[in-house]
């Protein structure tokens, strides 16, 4: 019997980290699928997507607000609170090997709508991990930049 190919799904796959992560996972033999951004606010569509993908790993990178004044506060709130909530709610009854929620080192700085909503996303991930005994972690990258990054990120 052939070994099942590892399936990883990524929200925010078109972003800087997501692009590199997708390439890395693909090179490691994973089947990689992009979670369409519009599904993050559509629980029914997101459930259908996850039913079809049946992922082993979920990487949540989609965000808004990481570039100062690029997005209105309402969009930042939806992206950084509602989107992770919907994704976590979709995964809480499923079996999977790992869920990585990408937060931000900004949660350690002066409070902004961005940093506060990213912290909310972390706490939602923590609650689902504990309540449903799921392998979910949040990471806080610090000023990530490099090849293919947007020029707005350069110092």
Coordinates of C-alpha atoms in Angstrom, one line a residue:
X1 CA 0.0 0.0 0.0
X2 CA 1.4 3.4 -1.0
X3 CA 2.1 5.9 1.8
X4 CA -0.4 8.8 1.9
X5 CA 1.2 12.1 0.8
X6 CA 1.4 14.7 3.5
X7 CA -1.1 17.5 2.9
X8 CA -0.5 21.0 4.1
X9 CA -2.8 24.0 3.6
X10 CA -1.7 27.6 3.9
X11 CA -3.7 30.8 4.3
X12 CA -1.7 33.8 3.2
X13 CA 0.3 31.6 0.7
X14 CA 0.8 34.5 -1.6
X15 CA 2.6 36.6 1.0
X16 CA 6.3 36.7 1.7
X17 CA 6.5 34.0 4.3
X18 CA 3.7 31.9 2.7
X19 CA 5.5 31.8 -0.7
X20 CA 8.7 30.5 0.9
X21 CA 6.9 28.1 3.2
X22 CA 4.9 26.6 0.3
X23 CA 8.0 26.1 -1.8
X24 CA 9.8 24.5 1.2
X25 CA 6.9 22.1 1.9
X26 CA 6.5 21.3 -1.7
X27 CA 10.2 20.5 -1.9
X28 CA 9.8 18.2 1.1
X29 CA 7.1 16.2 -0.8
X30 CA 4.0 17.8 0.7
X31 CA 0.9 18.3 -1.3
X32 CA 0.3 22.1 -0.7
X33 CA -3.0 23.9 -1.1
X34 CA -3.8 27.6 -0.7
X35 CA -6.7 28.5 1.4
X36 CA -8.5 31.2 -0.6
X37 CA -8.8 34.4 1.4
X38 CA -12.5 34.7 0.8
X39 CA -13.1 31.3 2.5
X40 CA -11.7 32.5 5.8
X41 CA -14.9 34.5 6.4
X42 CA -17.1 31.8 4.9
X43 CA -17.4 28.9 7.5
X44 CA -19.5 26.7 5.2
X45 CA -17.1 27.2 2.2
X46 CA -14.1 26.7 4.5
X47 CA -15.6 23.5 5.9
X48 CA -16.1 22.2 2.3
X49 CA -12.5 23.2 1.4
X50 CA -11.1 21.3 4.5
X51 CA -13.3 18.3 3.8
X52 CA -11.8 18.0 0.3
X53 CA -8.2 18.9 1.3
X54 CA -8.2 16.8 4.5
X55 CA -4.9 18.4 5.7
X56 CA -2.3 17.0 8.0
X57 CA -0.9 20.5 8.7
X58 CA -2.5 23.9 8.7
X59 CA -0.4 27.1 8.5
X60 CA -2.4 30.3 9.1
X61 CA -0.4 33.3 7.8
X62 CA -3.1 35.5 6.3
X63 CA -3.2 38.9 8.0
X64 CA -4.0 42.6 7.5
X65 CA -2.3 45.5 9.1
X66 CA 1.3 44.5 9.2
X67 CA 2.2 47.6 7.1
X68 CA 1.2 50.7 9.0
X69 CA -1.9 52.5 7.6
X70 CA -2.3 50.0 4.7
X71 CA -5.7 48.7 5.9
X72 CA -8.6 50.2 7.8
X73 CA -9.2 49.0 11.4
X74 CA -12.3 47.0 10.5
X75 CA -10.4 45.0 7.9
X76 CA -7.6 44.4 10.4
X77 CA -10.1 43.2 13.0
X78 CA -11.8 40.8 10.6
X79 CA -8.5 39.4 9.3
X80 CA -6.8 38.9 12.6
X81 CA -9.7 37.9 14.8
X82 CA -12.6 36.5 12.7
X83 CA -10.4 34.7 10.1
X84 CA -8.4 32.7 12.7
X85 CA -11.5 32.0 14.7
X86 CA -13.3 30.5 11.6
X87 CA -10.2 28.5 10.7
X88 CA -9.8 27.2 14.3
X89 CA -13.5 26.4 14.6
X90 CA -13.3 24.4 11.3
X91 CA -10.4 22.4 12.6
X92 CA -11.4 21.7 16.2
X93 CA -13.4 18.5 15.4
X94 CA -10.8 17.2 12.8
X95 CA -7.8 15.1 13.2
X96 CA -4.5 16.7 12.1
X97 CA -0.9 16.6 13.0
X98 CA -0.3 20.3 13.5
X99 CA -1.7 23.9 13.2
X100 CA 0.7 26.8 13.2
X101 CA -0.8 30.2 13.8
X102 CA 1.5 33.0 12.7
X103 CA 1.2 35.9 15.0
X104 CA 3.6 38.9 15.3
X105 CA 6.3 40.2 17.6
X106 CA 4.2 43.4 17.5
X107 CA 2.2 41.9 20.4
X108 CA 5.1 42.8 22.6
X109 CA 5.1 46.5 21.6
X110 CA 2.9 49.5 22.2
X111 CA -0.8 48.5 21.6
X112 CA -2.2 49.1 18.2
X113 CA -5.2 47.6 16.5
X114 CA -2.8 45.3 14.6
X115 CA -0.9 44.1 17.7
X116 CA -4.0 43.7 19.8
X117 CA -5.9 41.7 17.2
X118 CA -2.8 39.4 16.6
X119 CA -2.8 38.7 20.3
X120 CA -6.5 37.9 20.1
X121 CA -5.7 35.4 17.4
X122 CA -3.0 33.8 19.6
X123 CA -5.4 33.5 22.5
X124 CA -8.1 31.9 20.3
X125 CA -5.5 29.4 19.1
X126 CA -4.5 28.7 22.7
X127 CA -8.1 28.2 23.8
X128 CA -8.9 25.7 21.0
X129 CA -5.6 23.8 21.6
X130 CA -6.4 23.4 25.3
X131 CA -10.2 22.9 25.1
X132 CA -10.1 20.4 22.3
X133 CA -6.6 18.9 22.9
X134 CA -5.3 19.9 19.5
X135 CA -1.7 20.3 18.3
X136 CA -1.9 24.1 17.8
X137 CA 0.9 26.6 18.3
X138 CA 1.4 30.3 17.6
X139 CA 4.7 31.8 16.5
X140 CA 5.8 35.4 16.7
X141 CA 8.2 36.2 13.8
X142 CA 10.4 39.3 14.2
X143 CA 11.0 41.6 11.3
X144 CA 11.1 38.9 8.6
X145 CA 12.4 40.2 5.2
X146 CA 14.4 39.0 2.2
X147 CA 14.1 37.9 -1.4
X148 CA 10.6 38.5 -2.8
X149 CA 9.6 40.7 0.1
X150 CA 7.7 44.0 -0.4
X151 CA 9.9 47.1 -0.5
X152 CA 7.7 48.6 2.3
X153 CA 9.3 46.1 4.7
X154 CA 12.8 47.2 4.1
X155 CA 14.4 49.4 6.7

